[in-house]
Tab-separated table of C-alpha atoms in Angstrom:
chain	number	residue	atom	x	y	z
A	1	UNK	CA	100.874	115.620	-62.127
A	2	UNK	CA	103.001	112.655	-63.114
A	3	UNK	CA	105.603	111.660	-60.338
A	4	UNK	CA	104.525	114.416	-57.788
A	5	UNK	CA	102.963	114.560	-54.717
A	6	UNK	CA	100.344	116.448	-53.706
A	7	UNK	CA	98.804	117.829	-50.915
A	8	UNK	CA	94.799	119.768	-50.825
A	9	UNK	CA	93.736	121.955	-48.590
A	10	UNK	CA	90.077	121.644	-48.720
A	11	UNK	CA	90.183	118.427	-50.353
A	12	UNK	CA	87.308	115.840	-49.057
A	13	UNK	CA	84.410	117.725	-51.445
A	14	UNK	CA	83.105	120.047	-54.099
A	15	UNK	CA	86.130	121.536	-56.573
A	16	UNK	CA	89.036	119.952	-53.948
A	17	UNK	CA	87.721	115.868	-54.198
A	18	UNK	CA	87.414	116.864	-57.604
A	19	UNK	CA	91.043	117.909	-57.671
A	20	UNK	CA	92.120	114.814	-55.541
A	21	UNK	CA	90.441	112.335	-58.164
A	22	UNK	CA	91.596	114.324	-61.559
A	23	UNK	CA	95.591	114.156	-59.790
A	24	UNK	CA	95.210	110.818	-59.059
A	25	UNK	CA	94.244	109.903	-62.911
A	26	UNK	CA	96.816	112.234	-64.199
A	27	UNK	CA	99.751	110.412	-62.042
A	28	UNK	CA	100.415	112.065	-59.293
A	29	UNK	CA	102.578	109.865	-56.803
A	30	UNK	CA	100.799	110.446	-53.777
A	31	UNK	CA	97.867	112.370	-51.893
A	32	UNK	CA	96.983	114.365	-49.038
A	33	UNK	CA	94.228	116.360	-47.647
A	34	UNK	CA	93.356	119.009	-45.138
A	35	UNK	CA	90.362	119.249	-44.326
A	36	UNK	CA	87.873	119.940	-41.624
A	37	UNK	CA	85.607	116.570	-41.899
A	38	UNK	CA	87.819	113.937	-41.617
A	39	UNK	CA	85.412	111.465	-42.946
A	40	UNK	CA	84.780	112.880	-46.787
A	41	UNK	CA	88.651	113.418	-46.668
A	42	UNK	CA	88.948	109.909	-46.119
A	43	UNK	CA	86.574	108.904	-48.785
A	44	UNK	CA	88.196	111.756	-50.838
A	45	UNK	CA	91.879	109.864	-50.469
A	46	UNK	CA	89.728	106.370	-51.913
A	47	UNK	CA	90.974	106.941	-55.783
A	48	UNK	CA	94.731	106.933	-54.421
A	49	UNK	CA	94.092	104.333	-52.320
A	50	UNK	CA	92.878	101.807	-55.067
A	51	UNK	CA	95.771	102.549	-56.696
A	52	UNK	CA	98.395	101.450	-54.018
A	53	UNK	CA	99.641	105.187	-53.622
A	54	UNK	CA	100.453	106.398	-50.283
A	55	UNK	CA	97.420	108.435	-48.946
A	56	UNK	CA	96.984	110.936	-45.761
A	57	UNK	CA	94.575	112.784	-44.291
A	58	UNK	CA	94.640	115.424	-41.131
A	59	UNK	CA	91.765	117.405	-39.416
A	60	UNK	CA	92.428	121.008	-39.357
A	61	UNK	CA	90.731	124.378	-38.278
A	62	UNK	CA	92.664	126.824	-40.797
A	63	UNK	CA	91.898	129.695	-38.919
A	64	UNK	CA	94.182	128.529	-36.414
A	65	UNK	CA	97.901	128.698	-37.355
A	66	UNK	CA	99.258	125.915	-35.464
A	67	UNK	CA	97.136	123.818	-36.810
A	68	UNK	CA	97.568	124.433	-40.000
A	69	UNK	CA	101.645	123.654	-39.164
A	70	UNK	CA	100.596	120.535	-37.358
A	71	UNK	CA	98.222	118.971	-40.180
A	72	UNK	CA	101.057	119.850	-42.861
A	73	UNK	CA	103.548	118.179	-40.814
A	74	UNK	CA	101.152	115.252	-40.033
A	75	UNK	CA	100.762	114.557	-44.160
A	76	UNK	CA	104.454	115.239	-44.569
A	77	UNK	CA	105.599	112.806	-42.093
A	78	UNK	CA	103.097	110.224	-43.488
A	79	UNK	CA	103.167	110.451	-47.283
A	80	UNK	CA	106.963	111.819	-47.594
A	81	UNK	CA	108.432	114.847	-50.159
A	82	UNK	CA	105.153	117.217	-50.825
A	83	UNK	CA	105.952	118.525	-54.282
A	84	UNK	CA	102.194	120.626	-54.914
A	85	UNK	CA	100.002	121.994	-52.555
A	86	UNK	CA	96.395	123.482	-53.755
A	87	UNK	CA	94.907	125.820	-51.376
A	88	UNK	CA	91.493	124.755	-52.014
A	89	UNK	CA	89.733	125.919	-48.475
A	90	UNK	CA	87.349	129.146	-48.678
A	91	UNK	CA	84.466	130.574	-47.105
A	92	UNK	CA	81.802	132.221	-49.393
A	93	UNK	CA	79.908	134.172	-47.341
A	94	UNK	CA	76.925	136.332	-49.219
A	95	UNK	CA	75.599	140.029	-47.343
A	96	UNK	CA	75.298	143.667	-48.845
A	97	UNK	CA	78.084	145.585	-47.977
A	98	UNK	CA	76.711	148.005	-45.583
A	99	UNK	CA	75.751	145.213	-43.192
A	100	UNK	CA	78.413	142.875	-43.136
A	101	UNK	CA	79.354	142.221	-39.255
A	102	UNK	CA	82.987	142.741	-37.677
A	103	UNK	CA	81.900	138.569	-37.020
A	104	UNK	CA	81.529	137.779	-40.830
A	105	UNK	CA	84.662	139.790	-42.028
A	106	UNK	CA	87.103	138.037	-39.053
A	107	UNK	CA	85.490	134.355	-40.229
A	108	UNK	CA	86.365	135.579	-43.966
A	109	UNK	CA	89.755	136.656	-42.649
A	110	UNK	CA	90.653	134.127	-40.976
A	111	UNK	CA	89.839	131.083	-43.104
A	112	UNK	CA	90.341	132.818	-47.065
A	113	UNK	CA	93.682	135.074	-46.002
A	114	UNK	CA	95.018	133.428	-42.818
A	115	UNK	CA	94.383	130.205	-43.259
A	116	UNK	CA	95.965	130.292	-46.670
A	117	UNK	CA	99.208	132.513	-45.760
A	118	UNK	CA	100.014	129.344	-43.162
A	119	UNK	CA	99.359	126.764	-45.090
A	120	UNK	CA	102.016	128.545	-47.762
A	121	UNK	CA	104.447	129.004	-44.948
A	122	UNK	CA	104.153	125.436	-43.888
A	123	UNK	CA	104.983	124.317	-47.491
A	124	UNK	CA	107.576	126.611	-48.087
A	125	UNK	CA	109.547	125.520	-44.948
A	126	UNK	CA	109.202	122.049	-46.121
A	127	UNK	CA	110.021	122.710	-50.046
A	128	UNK	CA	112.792	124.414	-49.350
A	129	UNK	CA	114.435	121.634	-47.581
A	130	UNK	CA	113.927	119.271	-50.354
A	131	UNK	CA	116.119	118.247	-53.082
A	132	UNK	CA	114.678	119.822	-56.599
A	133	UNK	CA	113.544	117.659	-59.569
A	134	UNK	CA	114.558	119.305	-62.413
A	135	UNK	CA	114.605	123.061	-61.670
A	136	UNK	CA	111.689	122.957	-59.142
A	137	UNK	CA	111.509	122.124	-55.436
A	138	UNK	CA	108.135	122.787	-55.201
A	139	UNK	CA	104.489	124.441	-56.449
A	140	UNK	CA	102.032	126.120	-54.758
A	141	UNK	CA	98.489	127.508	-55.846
A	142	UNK	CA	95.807	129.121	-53.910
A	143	UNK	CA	92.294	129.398	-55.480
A	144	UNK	CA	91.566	132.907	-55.856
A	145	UNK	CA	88.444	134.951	-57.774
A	146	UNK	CA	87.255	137.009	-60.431
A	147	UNK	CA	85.671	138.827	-57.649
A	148	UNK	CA	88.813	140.463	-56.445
A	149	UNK	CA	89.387	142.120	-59.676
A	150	UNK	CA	85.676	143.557	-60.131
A	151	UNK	CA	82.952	145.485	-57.862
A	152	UNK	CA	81.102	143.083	-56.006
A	153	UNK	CA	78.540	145.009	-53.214
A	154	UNK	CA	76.811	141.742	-52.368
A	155	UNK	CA	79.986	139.747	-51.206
A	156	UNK	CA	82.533	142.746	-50.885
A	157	UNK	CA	84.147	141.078	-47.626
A	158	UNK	CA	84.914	137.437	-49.927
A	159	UNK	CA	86.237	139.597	-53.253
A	160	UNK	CA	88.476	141.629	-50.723
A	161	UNK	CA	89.961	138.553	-49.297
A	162	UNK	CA	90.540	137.262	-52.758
A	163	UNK	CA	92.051	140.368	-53.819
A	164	UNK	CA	94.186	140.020	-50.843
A	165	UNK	CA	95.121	136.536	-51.834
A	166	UNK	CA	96.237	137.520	-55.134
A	167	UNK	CA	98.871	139.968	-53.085
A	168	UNK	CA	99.737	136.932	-50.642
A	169	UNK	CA	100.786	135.007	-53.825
A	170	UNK	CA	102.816	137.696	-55.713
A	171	UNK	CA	104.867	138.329	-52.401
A	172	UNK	CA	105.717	134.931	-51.405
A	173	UNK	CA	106.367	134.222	-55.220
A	174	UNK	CA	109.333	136.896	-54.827
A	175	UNK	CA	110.462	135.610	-51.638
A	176	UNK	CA	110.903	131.906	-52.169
A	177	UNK	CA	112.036	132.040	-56.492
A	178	UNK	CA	115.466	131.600	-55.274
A	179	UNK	CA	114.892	128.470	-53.671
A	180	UNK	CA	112.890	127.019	-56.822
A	181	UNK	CA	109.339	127.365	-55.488
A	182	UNK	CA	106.689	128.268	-58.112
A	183	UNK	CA	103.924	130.375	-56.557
A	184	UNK	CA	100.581	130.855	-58.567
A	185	UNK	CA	97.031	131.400	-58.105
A	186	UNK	CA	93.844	130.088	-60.612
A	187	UNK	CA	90.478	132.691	-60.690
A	188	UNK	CA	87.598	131.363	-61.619
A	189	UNK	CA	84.290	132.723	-62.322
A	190	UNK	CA	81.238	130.908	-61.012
A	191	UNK	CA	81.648	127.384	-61.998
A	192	UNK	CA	78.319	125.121	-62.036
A	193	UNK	CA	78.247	123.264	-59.090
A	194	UNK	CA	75.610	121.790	-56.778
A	195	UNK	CA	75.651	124.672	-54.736
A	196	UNK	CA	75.514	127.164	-57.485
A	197	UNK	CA	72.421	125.226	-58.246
A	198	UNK	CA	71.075	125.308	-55.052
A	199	UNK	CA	71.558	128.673	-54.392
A	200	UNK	CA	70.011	129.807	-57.421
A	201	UNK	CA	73.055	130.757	-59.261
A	202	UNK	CA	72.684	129.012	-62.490
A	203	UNK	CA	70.715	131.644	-64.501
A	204	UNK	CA	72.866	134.610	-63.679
A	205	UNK	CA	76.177	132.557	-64.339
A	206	UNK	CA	74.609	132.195	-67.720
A	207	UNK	CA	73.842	135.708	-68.127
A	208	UNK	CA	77.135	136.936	-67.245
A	209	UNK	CA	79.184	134.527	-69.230
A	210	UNK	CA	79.892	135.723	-73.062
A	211	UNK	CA	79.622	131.774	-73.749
A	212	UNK	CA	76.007	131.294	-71.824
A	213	UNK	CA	77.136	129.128	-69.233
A	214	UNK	CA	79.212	128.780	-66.141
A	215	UNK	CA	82.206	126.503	-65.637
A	216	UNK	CA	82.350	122.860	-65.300
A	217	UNK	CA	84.158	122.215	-61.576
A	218	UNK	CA	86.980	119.701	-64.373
A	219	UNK	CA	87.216	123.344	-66.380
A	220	UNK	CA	88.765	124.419	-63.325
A	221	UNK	CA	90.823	121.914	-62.089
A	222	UNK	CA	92.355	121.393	-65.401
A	223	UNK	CA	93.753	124.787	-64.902
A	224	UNK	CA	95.114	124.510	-61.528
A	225	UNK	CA	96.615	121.102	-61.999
A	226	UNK	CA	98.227	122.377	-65.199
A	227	UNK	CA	99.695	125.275	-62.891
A	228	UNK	CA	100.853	122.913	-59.787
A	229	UNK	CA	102.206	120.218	-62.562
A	230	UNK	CA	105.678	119.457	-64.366
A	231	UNK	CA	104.173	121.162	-67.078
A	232	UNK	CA	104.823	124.691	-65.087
A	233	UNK	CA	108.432	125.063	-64.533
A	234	UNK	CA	108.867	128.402	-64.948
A	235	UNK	CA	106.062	131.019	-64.253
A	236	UNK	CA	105.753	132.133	-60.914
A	237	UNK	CA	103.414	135.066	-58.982
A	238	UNK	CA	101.188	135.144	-61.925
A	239	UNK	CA	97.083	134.978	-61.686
A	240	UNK	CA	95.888	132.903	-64.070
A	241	UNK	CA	91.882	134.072	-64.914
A	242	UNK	CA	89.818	131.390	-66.315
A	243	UNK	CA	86.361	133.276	-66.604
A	244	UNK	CA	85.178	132.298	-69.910
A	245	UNK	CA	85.042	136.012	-70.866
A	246	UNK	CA	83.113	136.942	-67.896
A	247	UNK	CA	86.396	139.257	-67.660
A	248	UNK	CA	89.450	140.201	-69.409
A	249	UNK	CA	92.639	140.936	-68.049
């Protein structure tokens, strides 16, 4: 992430403070986040702050369109050029699928699909107006799943907004290539977290995995920093699946 700018939607905890910290180390030049508790986004921003780089934060509900526009704009104006922007922000909602509510699948709507197609509108309007380093204006990647590429009964409303995600990434890949905007999306497969652990995930991660364990949250990140970096100059619309085997594709 060396000389770029970054901005996290979903940044102040779990996989996106991870992300904010592991940019920060790997040089990126400065650091936003959107996110809906302004307080862990401001303790989230603390590792670019001890290092003198300018640092933003901005409150917003992602469901809501305009203010996804306005928090973008917020960081923009604050921190400057935006170079990356992770779409970190999800909803993980677990319920069999005959009895999933029209309530649960607007919430998963809303914050997995709609959230993330205008936060990638906001950044594209912005990229595009910037001048390129190298061949690149800009890079955007959205968190997606393995579940939207396998059958998943007990959380069939989250995999189908993943899935839909994926298709979100491909098409606005197309649309903005001319203007030098790399579009890309990381899958994981359950990653170990403090969650997974409190949830009871652990054990089945295990099971599922063909190396016996699930991710490490840094597994992750390593991936999607490495696809929103200098390193990435050239693929765009691609799905990159880091599942430790759980699937092939």
């Amino acid at each position: 992430m060396k000389d770029l700018s970054v901005v996290i939607v979903g940044g102040a905890a779990g996989l996106g403070a991870l992300l904010a910290e592991m940019a920060v180390e790997a040089g990126a030049s400065a650091l936003g986040i959107i996110d809906l508790n302004m307080d862990a986004a401001e303790a989230a921003l603390k590792p670019a702050r001890d290092k003198g780089l300018p640092a933003a934060a901005a409150v917003a509900d992602i469901r809501n369109g305009p203010e996804c526009h306005a928090a973008f704009d917020e960081i923009s104006g604050r921190i400057g050029r935006v170079d990356t922007l992770i779409n970190c922000a999800a909803i993980y909602p677990r319920r069999p699928i005959m009895e999933i509510s029209d309530e649960e699948w607007d919430a998963s709507n809303a914050v997995n699909i709609k959230g993330t197609y205008h936060m990638m509108v906001a950044a594209v309007r912005h990229m595009a107006e910037q001048e390129p380093k190298g061949n690149v204006r800009g890079r955007i990647v959205n968190l997606t799943s393995v579940d939207a590429f396998k059958a998943h009964p007990q959380n069939a409303h989250y995999a189908a907004t993943k899935a839909a995600v994926v298709s979100l990434t491909r098409s606005f890949a197309h649309q903005v290539a001319p203007d030098g905007i790399l579009v890309n999306s990381v899958a994981p497969a359950g990653m170990a977290t403090e969650r997974a652990r409190q949830l009871g995930f652990l054990d089945e991660l295990a099971k599922a995995s063909p190396l016996g364990r699930g991710a490490q949250p840094a597994e992750i990140a390593e991936w999607v920093l490495m696809t929103g970096g200098p390193r990435n100059s050239y693929m765009t619309g691609e799905n990159v699946i880091v599942s430790g085997g759980y699937i092939y594709a």
